[in-house]
Coordinates of C-alpha atoms and ligand atoms in Angstrom, one line a residue:
M1 CA 85.1 116.4 90.4
T2 CA 84.3 113.4 92.6
E3 CA 87.2 111.1 93.4
P4 CA 87.0 107.4 92.5
W5 CA 85.8 105.3 95.5
W6 CA 88.9 103.1 95.4
K7 CA 91.1 105.9 96.5
A8 CA 89.7 105.7 100.1
T9 CA 89.5 101.9 100.3
T10 CA 91.8 99.0 101.2
V11 CA 91.9 95.7 99.4
Y12 CA 92.3 92.3 101.1
Q13 CA 93.8 89.4 99.1
I14 CA 92.7 85.8 99.8
Y15 CA 94.7 82.8 98.5
P16 CA 91.8 80.3 98.5
R17 CA 93.9 77.1 98.9
S18 CA 95.3 78.4 102.2
F19 CA 92.6 80.5 103.8
A20 CA 89.9 78.3 105.4
D21 CA 88.9 74.7 104.7
A22 CA 85.2 73.9 105.3
D23 CA 85.1 70.3 104.0
G24 CA 88.2 68.8 105.7
D25 CA 90.1 67.8 102.6
G26 CA 93.1 69.9 103.7
I27 CA 92.6 72.5 100.9
G28 CA 90.8 75.8 101.5
D29 CA 87.5 76.4 99.7
L30 CA 84.7 78.9 99.0
A31 CA 82.5 77.7 101.9
G32 CA 85.4 78.2 104.2
I33 CA 85.9 81.8 103.0
T34 CA 82.2 82.5 103.5
R35 CA 82.3 81.4 107.1
R36 CA 85.2 83.7 107.8
L37 CA 83.9 86.9 106.3
D38 CA 83.5 88.6 109.7
H39 CA 87.3 88.8 109.8
L40 CA 87.3 90.9 106.7
A41 CA 84.3 93.0 107.8
E42 CA 86.0 93.7 111.2
L43 CA 89.2 94.8 109.5
G44 CA 87.1 97.2 107.4
V45 CA 88.4 96.4 104.0
G46 CA 86.2 97.5 101.0
V47 CA 87.3 94.9 98.5
L48 CA 88.3 91.2 98.4
W49 CA 90.6 90.0 95.7
L50 CA 90.4 86.3 95.3
S51 CA 93.3 84.4 93.7
P52 CA 92.0 81.9 91.0
I53 CA 89.2 79.5 91.9
Y54 CA 88.5 78.2 88.4
P55 CA 88.9 74.6 87.2
S56 CA 92.6 73.9 86.9
P57 CA 95.0 71.0 86.9
Q58 CA 96.8 73.1 89.6
D59 CA 100.2 72.9 87.9
D60 CA 100.7 76.5 89.1
A61 CA 98.2 76.5 91.9
G62 CA 95.3 77.6 89.8
Y63 CA 97.1 80.2 87.6
D64 CA 96.7 77.5 84.9
I65 CA 93.0 77.7 84.0
S66 CA 91.1 75.0 82.0
D67 CA 87.7 76.6 82.2
Y68 CA 87.1 80.3 82.7
R69 CA 83.4 80.0 83.5
D70 CA 83.2 77.5 86.4
I71 CA 84.7 76.7 89.8
D72 CA 87.2 74.0 90.6
P73 CA 85.5 71.2 92.5
T74 CA 88.2 71.5 95.2
F75 CA 86.9 75.0 95.9
G76 CA 83.2 74.3 95.5
T77 CA 80.5 75.1 92.9
L78 CA 79.0 78.1 91.2
A79 CA 76.3 78.0 93.8
D80 CA 78.9 78.3 96.6
F81 CA 80.4 81.2 94.6
D82 CA 77.1 83.0 94.4
R83 CA 76.6 82.6 98.2
L84 CA 80.0 84.0 98.9
L85 CA 79.4 87.0 96.6
A86 CA 76.0 87.7 98.2
A87 CA 77.5 87.4 101.7
L88 CA 80.3 89.9 100.7
H89 CA 77.9 92.4 99.2
E90 CA 75.7 92.2 102.4
R91 CA 78.7 93.4 104.3
G92 CA 79.5 96.1 101.8
I93 CA 82.6 94.4 100.4
K94 CA 83.2 94.2 96.7
L95 CA 84.7 91.2 95.0
V96 CA 87.6 91.3 92.5
M97 CA 88.4 88.2 90.5
D98 CA 91.8 87.1 89.2
L99 CA 91.9 87.2 85.5
V100 CA 94.6 85.0 84.0
V101 CA 94.5 85.5 80.3
N102 CA 98.1 85.8 79.2
H103 CA 98.0 82.0 79.1
T104 CA 95.5 79.2 79.7
S105 CA 96.1 75.7 81.0
D106 CA 97.3 73.2 78.3
E107 CA 94.1 71.3 79.4
H108 CA 91.8 74.2 78.3
P109 CA 89.6 73.0 75.4
W110 CA 91.0 76.0 73.4
F111 CA 94.5 74.6 73.6
A112 CA 93.4 71.0 73.0
E113 CA 91.8 72.2 69.8
S114 CA 94.7 74.3 68.9
R115 CA 97.2 71.5 69.3
S116 CA 95.1 68.9 67.5
S117 CA 96.4 69.9 64.0
R118 CA 98.3 72.5 62.1
D119 CA 95.1 73.3 60.3
S120 CA 92.9 73.7 63.4
P121 CA 90.8 76.8 63.3
K122 CA 92.2 77.6 66.7
R123 CA 95.9 76.9 65.8
D124 CA 96.5 80.6 65.7
W125 CA 95.0 81.2 69.2
Y126 CA 98.4 80.3 70.7
W127 CA 102.0 80.9 69.5
W128 CA 103.1 77.9 67.4
R129 CA 106.5 78.0 65.6
S130 CA 108.8 75.6 63.6
P131 CA 112.1 74.6 65.0
R132 CA 115.0 77.0 64.5
P133 CA 116.0 76.9 60.7
G134 CA 118.3 74.1 59.8
M135 CA 117.6 72.2 63.1
E136 CA 115.6 69.2 63.8
A137 CA 112.6 69.4 66.1
G138 CA 113.6 68.2 69.6
A139 CA 117.4 68.7 69.1
P140 CA 119.1 70.8 71.8
G141 CA 118.9 74.5 70.9
A142 CA 116.2 73.9 68.2
E143 CA 113.7 76.0 70.2
P144 CA 112.3 78.8 68.0
T145 CA 113.8 81.5 70.2
N146 CA 116.3 81.6 73.1
W147 CA 113.6 82.7 75.6
R148 CA 113.7 81.3 79.1
S149 CA 110.6 80.3 81.1
A150 CA 109.9 82.1 84.4
F151 CA 109.8 78.6 85.9
S152 CA 113.3 77.5 84.6
G153 CA 114.2 75.9 81.2
P154 CA 113.2 77.1 77.7
A155 CA 110.0 78.9 77.1
W156 CA 109.1 76.5 74.3
E157 CA 107.7 73.0 74.4
L158 CA 107.7 70.6 71.4
D159 CA 104.4 69.1 70.4
E160 CA 105.6 65.8 68.9
A161 CA 102.4 65.1 66.9
T162 CA 102.5 68.3 64.8
G163 CA 106.3 68.9 64.9
E164 CA 105.9 72.5 66.2
Y165 CA 106.7 74.2 69.4
Y166 CA 104.4 76.3 71.5
L167 CA 105.4 79.3 73.6
H168 CA 104.9 79.2 77.4
I169 CA 106.5 82.0 79.4
F170 CA 105.5 80.2 82.6
S171 CA 105.2 76.4 83.0
R172 CA 104.8 74.1 80.0
K173 CA 101.3 73.6 81.2
Q174 CA 100.6 77.3 80.7
P175 CA 100.7 78.0 76.9
D176 CA 100.6 81.7 76.0
L177 CA 97.5 83.0 74.2
N178 CA 98.0 84.9 71.0
W179 CA 96.4 88.3 71.6
E180 CA 97.2 89.3 68.0
N181 CA 94.2 87.2 67.0
P182 CA 91.0 89.2 67.5
E183 CA 89.0 86.1 68.2
V184 CA 91.1 85.5 71.3
R185 CA 90.5 89.0 72.5
Q186 CA 86.7 88.7 72.0
A187 CA 86.6 85.4 73.8
V188 CA 88.4 86.9 76.8
Y189 CA 86.1 90.0 76.8
A190 CA 83.0 87.7 76.7
T191 CA 84.3 85.8 79.7
M192 CA 84.8 89.0 81.6
R193 CA 81.3 90.3 80.8
W194 CA 79.9 86.9 82.0
W195 CA 81.5 87.4 85.5
L196 CA 80.5 91.0 85.7
D197 CA 76.9 90.0 84.8
R198 CA 77.1 87.5 87.6
G199 CA 77.8 90.4 90.0
V200 CA 81.6 90.6 90.4
D201 CA 83.1 94.1 90.8
G202 CA 86.3 94.0 88.8
F203 CA 89.5 92.1 88.0
R204 CA 93.1 91.8 89.1
M205 CA 94.8 91.0 85.8
D206 CA 97.6 88.5 85.9
V207 CA 100.8 89.5 84.1
I208 CA 98.6 91.7 81.9
N209 CA 101.6 93.6 80.5
F210 CA 102.9 90.4 78.8
I211 CA 99.9 90.0 76.4
S212 CA 101.4 91.9 73.5
K213 CA 104.4 90.2 72.0
A214 CA 106.6 91.5 69.2
P215 CA 104.9 89.3 66.6
A216 CA 108.2 88.2 64.9
L217 CA 109.3 86.8 68.3
P218 CA 113.0 87.7 67.9
D219 CA 115.7 86.2 70.0
G220 CA 116.4 87.9 73.4
H221 CA 119.5 89.9 73.9
G222 CA 122.2 88.4 76.1
D223 CA 125.0 85.9 76.2
G224 CA 125.2 83.9 73.0
G225 CA 123.9 80.4 73.1
A226 CA 122.3 80.4 76.5
F227 CA 118.7 80.9 77.3
V228 CA 117.9 84.5 78.3
S229 CA 114.7 86.2 79.5
G230 CA 113.6 87.6 76.2
S231 CA 111.2 89.8 78.1
E232 CA 112.2 92.9 76.1
H233 CA 110.0 91.4 73.3
Y234 CA 106.9 90.9 75.4
L235 CA 107.0 93.2 78.4
C236 CA 104.7 96.2 77.6
G237 CA 104.9 95.1 74.0
P238 CA 103.9 97.1 70.9
R239 CA 100.1 96.8 71.2
I240 CA 99.6 96.7 75.0
H241 CA 97.9 100.1 75.3
E242 CA 95.7 99.4 72.3
F243 CA 94.6 96.0 73.8
L244 CA 93.8 97.5 77.3
A245 CA 91.9 100.4 75.8
E246 CA 89.9 98.0 73.7
M247 CA 89.2 95.8 76.7
R248 CA 88.0 98.9 78.6
R249 CA 85.6 99.8 75.8
E250 CA 84.3 96.2 75.2
V251 CA 84.0 95.1 78.8
F252 CA 83.7 98.1 81.2
A253 CA 81.7 100.7 79.2
D254 CA 78.5 101.7 81.0
R255 CA 79.5 99.8 84.2
D256 CA 80.3 101.8 87.3
E257 CA 82.0 101.2 90.6
L258 CA 84.4 98.6 89.3
L259 CA 88.1 98.1 90.1
T260 CA 90.8 97.1 87.6
V261 CA 94.3 96.5 88.7
G262 CA 97.0 95.1 86.3
E263 CA 99.8 93.0 87.6
M264 CA 102.9 94.3 85.7
P265 CA 106.3 92.9 86.4
G266 CA 109.0 95.2 85.0
V267 CA 106.7 98.1 84.4
T268 CA 108.3 101.6 84.6
V269 CA 106.8 104.5 86.3
E270 CA 106.4 106.3 82.9
E271 CA 104.5 103.3 81.4
A272 CA 102.4 103.1 84.6
R273 CA 101.4 106.7 84.3
L274 CA 100.0 105.9 80.8
F275 CA 98.2 102.8 82.0
T276 CA 96.5 104.6 84.9
D277 CA 95.8 108.0 83.3
P278 CA 92.0 108.3 83.7
A279 CA 91.9 110.2 80.4
R280 CA 93.3 107.2 78.5
A281 CA 90.7 104.8 80.0
E282 CA 92.9 101.7 80.4
L283 CA 93.3 100.6 84.0
D284 CA 92.6 102.0 87.5
M285 CA 96.0 101.0 88.9
V286 CA 98.9 98.6 88.4
F287 CA 101.1 96.5 90.6
Q288 CA 104.7 97.4 90.0
F289 CA 107.7 95.3 91.1
E290 CA 110.6 97.6 91.7
H291 CA 110.5 97.6 95.5
V292 CA 110.2 93.9 95.7
Q293 CA 113.3 93.4 93.6
L294 CA 115.7 95.6 95.6
D295 CA 117.0 92.7 97.7
Q296 CA 117.8 90.6 94.6
G297 CA 120.6 90.5 92.1
G298 CA 120.2 89.3 88.5
S299 CA 117.5 86.8 89.5
K300 CA 115.1 86.5 92.4
W301 CA 117.3 83.7 93.9
E302 CA 120.4 85.9 94.1
L303 CA 119.9 87.5 97.5
R304 CA 121.4 90.8 98.6
P305 CA 120.7 93.0 101.6
L306 CA 118.0 95.6 101.2
R307 CA 119.2 99.1 101.7
L308 CA 116.6 101.5 103.2
F309 CA 118.1 104.2 100.9
D310 CA 117.1 102.2 97.8
L311 CA 113.6 101.5 99.1
K312 CA 112.9 105.2 99.8
A313 CA 114.3 106.2 96.4
S314 CA 112.2 103.7 94.6
L315 CA 108.8 104.2 96.4
G316 CA 109.5 107.9 96.5
R317 CA 109.9 108.0 92.7
W318 CA 106.6 106.1 92.2
Q319 CA 104.9 108.6 94.6
A320 CA 106.2 111.5 92.6
G321 CA 105.7 109.9 89.2
L322 CA 102.0 109.3 89.8
A323 CA 101.3 112.4 91.8
E324 CA 99.5 114.4 89.2
T325 CA 98.3 111.7 86.8
G326 CA 97.6 108.1 87.6
W327 CA 97.4 106.1 90.8
N328 CA 99.6 103.7 92.8
S329 CA 98.8 100.4 94.3
L330 CA 100.7 99.8 97.6
Y331 CA 101.8 96.3 98.8
W332 CA 104.5 94.6 100.8
G333 CA 103.5 91.1 99.9
N334 CA 101.2 88.7 98.1
H335 CA 101.0 85.0 97.2
D336 CA 104.3 85.3 95.2
Q337 CA 106.4 87.2 97.8
P338 CA 107.9 86.2 101.1
R339 CA 106.1 87.4 104.3
A340 CA 106.5 91.1 104.7
V341 CA 107.6 91.2 108.3
S342 CA 110.3 88.5 107.6
R343 CA 111.6 90.4 104.6
F344 CA 111.4 94.1 105.4
G345 CA 111.2 94.0 109.2
D346 CA 112.2 91.8 112.1
D347 CA 110.3 88.5 112.6
R348 CA 111.9 87.7 116.0
E349 CA 112.4 90.0 118.9
H350 CA 110.5 93.0 117.5
R351 CA 108.0 91.2 115.3
V352 CA 104.9 92.9 116.5
R353 CA 106.3 96.4 116.4
A354 CA 107.9 95.8 113.0
A355 CA 104.7 94.5 111.5
K356 CA 102.8 97.5 112.7
M357 CA 105.5 99.9 111.5
L358 CA 105.5 98.4 108.0
A359 CA 101.7 98.7 107.9
T360 CA 101.9 102.3 109.1
V361 CA 104.4 103.3 106.5
L362 CA 102.7 101.5 103.6
H363 CA 99.1 102.6 104.4
M364 CA 100.1 106.2 104.8
H365 CA 101.5 106.4 101.3
R366 CA 99.3 107.8 98.5
G367 CA 97.7 104.9 96.7
T368 CA 95.4 101.9 97.4
P369 CA 96.8 99.5 99.9
Y370 CA 96.6 95.7 99.5
V371 CA 96.7 93.4 102.6
Y372 CA 97.7 89.8 101.9
Q373 CA 96.0 87.2 104.2
G374 CA 97.9 86.8 107.4
E375 CA 99.9 90.0 107.0
E376 CA 97.4 91.6 109.4
L377 CA 98.5 89.0 112.0
G378 CA 102.2 89.6 111.4
M379 CA 102.6 86.1 110.0
T380 CA 106.2 85.1 109.2
N381 CA 108.2 83.0 106.7
Y382 CA 108.1 79.2 107.3
P383 CA 111.1 77.3 108.7
F384 CA 111.6 75.0 105.7
A385 CA 114.0 72.2 106.5
G386 CA 114.6 70.6 103.1
I387 CA 113.3 70.6 99.5
E388 CA 110.6 68.0 100.4
D389 CA 108.9 70.8 102.4
F390 CA 108.2 72.9 99.3
R391 CA 105.3 72.5 96.9
D392 CA 105.5 75.5 94.5
I393 CA 106.5 74.7 90.9
E394 CA 108.8 77.7 90.7
S395 CA 110.8 76.5 93.7
L396 CA 110.9 72.9 92.7
N397 CA 112.0 73.6 89.1
H398 CA 114.6 76.1 90.2
Y399 CA 116.1 73.6 92.8
A400 CA 116.2 70.8 90.2
E401 CA 117.9 73.1 87.6
A402 CA 120.4 74.7 89.9
V403 CA 121.5 71.5 91.6
A404 CA 121.8 69.8 88.2
T405 CA 124.2 72.6 87.1
G406 CA 126.4 72.2 90.2
D407 CA 125.0 74.6 92.8
P408 CA 125.4 73.2 96.3
P409 CA 121.9 72.1 97.5
E410 CA 122.4 74.0 100.8
H411 CA 123.1 77.2 98.9
V412 CA 120.0 76.8 96.7
L413 CA 117.9 76.0 99.8
A414 CA 119.1 79.1 101.5
S415 CA 117.6 81.3 98.8
L416 CA 114.4 79.2 98.6
R417 CA 113.8 79.7 102.3
K418 CA 114.1 83.5 101.9
M419 CA 112.3 84.0 98.6
G420 CA 110.2 80.9 97.9
R421 CA 106.5 81.6 97.3
D422 CA 105.4 78.8 99.7
N423 CA 106.3 81.2 102.5
A424 CA 103.2 83.1 101.7
R425 CA 101.1 80.0 101.0
T426 CA 101.2 78.2 104.4
P427 CA 97.7 78.1 105.9
M428 CA 96.1 81.1 107.5
Q429 CA 96.6 80.9 111.3
W430 CA 93.1 81.2 112.9
D431 CA 93.8 79.9 116.4
G432 CA 96.3 77.9 118.5
S433 CA 94.8 74.5 117.9
E434 CA 96.2 71.7 115.7
H435 CA 96.5 73.0 112.1
A436 CA 95.7 76.5 113.4
G437 CA 91.9 76.0 112.8
F438 CA 92.5 76.0 109.0
T439 CA 91.4 72.4 108.5
T440 CA 90.2 69.4 110.3
G441 CA 92.1 67.3 107.8
T442 CA 95.8 67.2 106.8
P443 CA 96.8 70.6 105.3
W444 CA 98.1 70.6 101.8
L445 CA 101.1 72.6 103.0
A446 CA 102.3 72.6 106.6
V447 CA 101.0 75.1 109.1
N448 CA 103.7 77.3 110.6
P449 CA 104.6 76.0 114.0
N450 CA 104.4 79.6 115.4
H451 CA 100.6 79.5 115.0
V452 CA 100.4 78.7 118.7
E453 CA 101.5 82.3 119.3
I454 CA 100.6 84.1 116.1
N455 CA 96.9 83.6 115.2
A456 CA 93.7 85.5 114.6
A457 CA 92.0 84.5 117.8
A458 CA 94.8 85.8 119.9
A459 CA 95.1 89.0 117.8
R460 CA 91.5 89.8 118.1
A461 CA 91.6 89.5 121.9
D462 CA 94.6 91.8 122.3
P463 CA 93.8 95.5 121.7
D464 CA 97.5 96.2 121.0
S465 CA 97.8 93.5 118.3
V466 CA 98.9 93.9 114.7
F467 CA 95.3 93.1 113.7
H468 CA 93.8 96.0 115.6
H469 CA 96.6 98.3 114.2
Y470 CA 95.5 97.4 110.6
R471 CA 91.9 98.1 111.6
R472 CA 92.8 101.6 112.7
L473 CA 94.9 102.3 109.5
I474 CA 92.1 101.1 107.2
A475 CA 89.6 103.3 109.1
L476 CA 91.9 106.3 108.9
R477 CA 92.1 106.0 105.1
R478 CA 88.4 105.8 104.9
D479 CA 87.8 108.7 107.3
E480 CA 90.6 111.1 106.7
P481 CA 90.7 112.8 103.3
V482 CA 94.4 113.7 103.8
V483 CA 95.3 110.0 103.8
A484 CA 93.3 109.1 100.7
H485 CA 93.9 112.3 98.7
G486 CA 96.7 114.3 100.2
D487 CA 100.0 115.0 98.5
F488 CA 103.2 113.2 99.5
T489 CA 106.7 114.6 100.4
M490 CA 109.6 112.3 101.2
L491 CA 111.9 113.5 104.0
L492 CA 115.3 112.2 105.2
S493 CA 116.0 110.4 101.9
S494 CA 119.5 109.5 102.8
D495 CA 118.9 108.5 106.4
E496 CA 119.9 104.8 106.8
R497 CA 117.3 104.0 109.5
V498 CA 114.3 106.3 109.4
Y499 CA 111.6 106.3 106.7
A500 CA 109.9 109.7 107.0
F501 CA 107.4 111.6 104.9
T502 CA 104.6 114.1 105.1
R503 CA 101.1 114.1 103.7
R504 CA 99.2 117.3 103.2
L505 CA 95.7 118.4 102.1
G506 CA 94.7 122.0 102.6
D507 CA 95.4 122.8 106.3
S508 CA 95.7 119.2 107.3
E509 CA 99.3 117.8 107.6
L510 CA 100.6 114.5 108.8
L511 CA 104.1 113.3 109.5
V512 CA 104.8 109.6 109.1
L513 CA 107.8 108.0 110.7
G514 CA 109.1 104.4 110.5
N515 CA 112.2 103.1 112.2
F516 CA 113.7 100.4 109.9
S517 CA 116.3 99.3 112.4
G518 CA 116.8 97.6 115.7
D519 CA 118.2 100.7 117.3
A520 CA 116.5 103.5 119.2
V521 CA 116.7 106.6 117.0
A522 CA 115.7 110.2 116.9
A523 CA 114.1 111.3 113.7
G524 CA 116.0 114.4 112.5
V525 CA 113.1 115.8 110.5
P526 CA 113.1 119.5 109.4
D527 CA 110.8 121.6 111.6
A528 CA 111.5 119.4 114.6
E529 CA 110.1 122.0 117.1
R530 CA 106.8 122.1 115.2
W531 CA 106.4 118.3 115.2
A532 CA 107.5 118.0 118.8
G533 CA 104.2 119.5 119.8
A534 CA 102.1 117.5 117.3
E535 CA 99.2 115.2 118.1
L536 CA 100.0 111.5 118.0
I537 CA 97.3 109.8 115.9
V538 CA 98.9 106.4 115.2
G539 CA 101.4 104.6 117.4
E540 CA 102.2 104.6 121.1
A541 CA 103.0 107.7 123.1
N542 CA 106.6 107.6 124.4
G543 CA 107.6 111.1 125.6
D544 CA 109.3 112.7 122.6
P545 CA 107.2 112.2 119.5
L546 CA 110.3 112.1 117.3
A547 CA 112.2 109.5 119.4
L548 CA 111.5 106.0 118.0
R549 CA 112.1 102.7 119.6
P550 CA 113.5 99.8 117.6
W551 CA 111.2 99.2 114.6
E552 CA 108.6 101.7 115.8
G553 CA 106.3 103.5 113.5
R554 CA 104.2 106.6 114.2
V555 CA 101.8 109.2 112.6
L556 CA 101.7 112.7 113.9
R557 CA 99.2 115.4 113.0
A558 CA 100.4 119.0 112.9
R559 CA 98.6 121.4 115.2
P560 CA 97.4 124.5 113.4
A561 CA 100.1 127.2 113.5
P562 CA 99.3 129.9 116.2
G563 CA 97.1 132.6 114.7
A564 CA 96.1 130.4 111.7
R565 CA 92.4 130.1 111.3
A566 CA 90.4 128.1 108.8
G567 CA 89.6 130.4 105.9
S568 CA 92.3 132.9 106.8
R569 CA 94.2 132.4 103.6
Ligands
LIG601 O1 103.0 86.3 88.7 C1 103.8 86.9 87.8 C2 105.3 87.0 88.0 O2 106.0 87.4 87.2 C3 106.0 86.7 89.3 O3 105.6 87.3 90.4 C4 106.1 85.2 89.4 O4 105.1 84.6 90.3 C5 107.4 84.7 89.8 O5 107.5 84.7 91.2 C6 108.6 85.3 89.2 O6 109.7 85.0 89.9 C7 101.7 85.9 88.3 C8 101.0 85.2 89.5 O7 100.8 86.1 90.5 C9 101.8 84.0 89.8 O8 101.3 83.4 91.0 C10 101.7 83.1 88.6 O9 102.5 82.0 88.9 C11 102.2 83.8 87.4 O10 101.7 85.1 87.2 C12 101.7 83.0 86.2 O11 100.4 83.0 86.0

């Protein structure tokens, strides 16, 4: 059986607003990306995932789409898109589009038609409901359910003209599509085929495990009166597997070499196994969220320290759970998460070593790694001063709501600085010049002042940089079957500082070590004598291969046991 191509490849994510600006308006664009493709080619990635570039009022930075078959003028035109796609394919890089179909923009013609009257033929394309029985539309608490929006406040907005509410799990400008309606599903599938016919190579599917809702839309469980998540009624809902299998048949049948990855907040490993079981033909892989919630309490704004023990337990469980059936995607960050080195490593004294160690540990897991733009430079969180430095709707809404209910502004700001999505969205740092070579205009979001030191030009010139380390890891996955296909065994699960595991395929065995602390430590792995004589294939030589400097990572290859010969078993 031949293995799918995406097991040996690495994906690079571009957030187009913040990658490269060709026309000087301060916002990144497609022409800017096309000019910078050598950066991706040099890294050796096989796939580019582009965050949304479609026409959008940009209420949620493009995740609110008003036309699925065009390009937002800020980013360029369909001709620019075709040029980018051709330039990628020339370099052997595939293109995966962001598919955002749990919701549209409220400015999408489908929604305009749906809201126009209760009798509109498209009324049922969205979730419209009357006020709570016995209550008047618009009265406090009259919302049809007690669900909360992911961006603060209720998940319902009243349409004054027709007297009904529509559901929006995200912003009020992102009404949820009603996937129960077969016309909606067919419209989405037709759009997907349209992009595949144009030459794209797959989709990253935004919150795709939210599309099937319990049709009765019951109240969410939780404290009486208050708004609660309600997600138990729409997260991996009753028809989710049916919808994804249908999509596979209607869109992907008879097309090869594609990649589908579903973004799935709250998905369990058991559900993920079903979604990614090749025999079920739903998705190739999913993004799970467990490991990016270990440093949070009840909400993402309640910070708590990450314990290495929890991180190993979680990622180890996902490795084991998808070992026989299914496939993992691997990531430390994306456009919604803080910068990896600031969150999981050390972004000060040991920044370079920590960024490399995190990359080593992640890329040596079994699964397909995703690199978020700037991660390969070890880019860090931004030093936000006050609320005026933030642009993201999630942060602005949370700040307004929390401060209005009495939270001290400094306390709210402290969690925004750590968790806010704008950390990931500051412009890509290309060089040490003004605005980091991102734009000749005024950037839409400030460039991190540390670009004078942390930038792509400097990284490319330095053979020991984080960038060249990523290049080696990506090549290793492509060239070493044990990295792409080997099995995974977690070691030292209760060690508070060392992340350690082995990968094995036939006679080939690797030991991966990562020091998640600022102390020098000796990795107390079983079989220490054997590994003491191993070959170092990633990392710096430093005498004892099991002695790690602060935040150091390393990969060792076992030498064949004395007397063992290929084919002797
Ligand atoms: O994100 C889904 C999601 O649930 C979270 O990651 C979300 O961004 C938020 O941080 C929860 O606290 C996807 C997109 O990646 C995100 O950019 C969009 O805002 C969201 O869906 C809506 O389309």
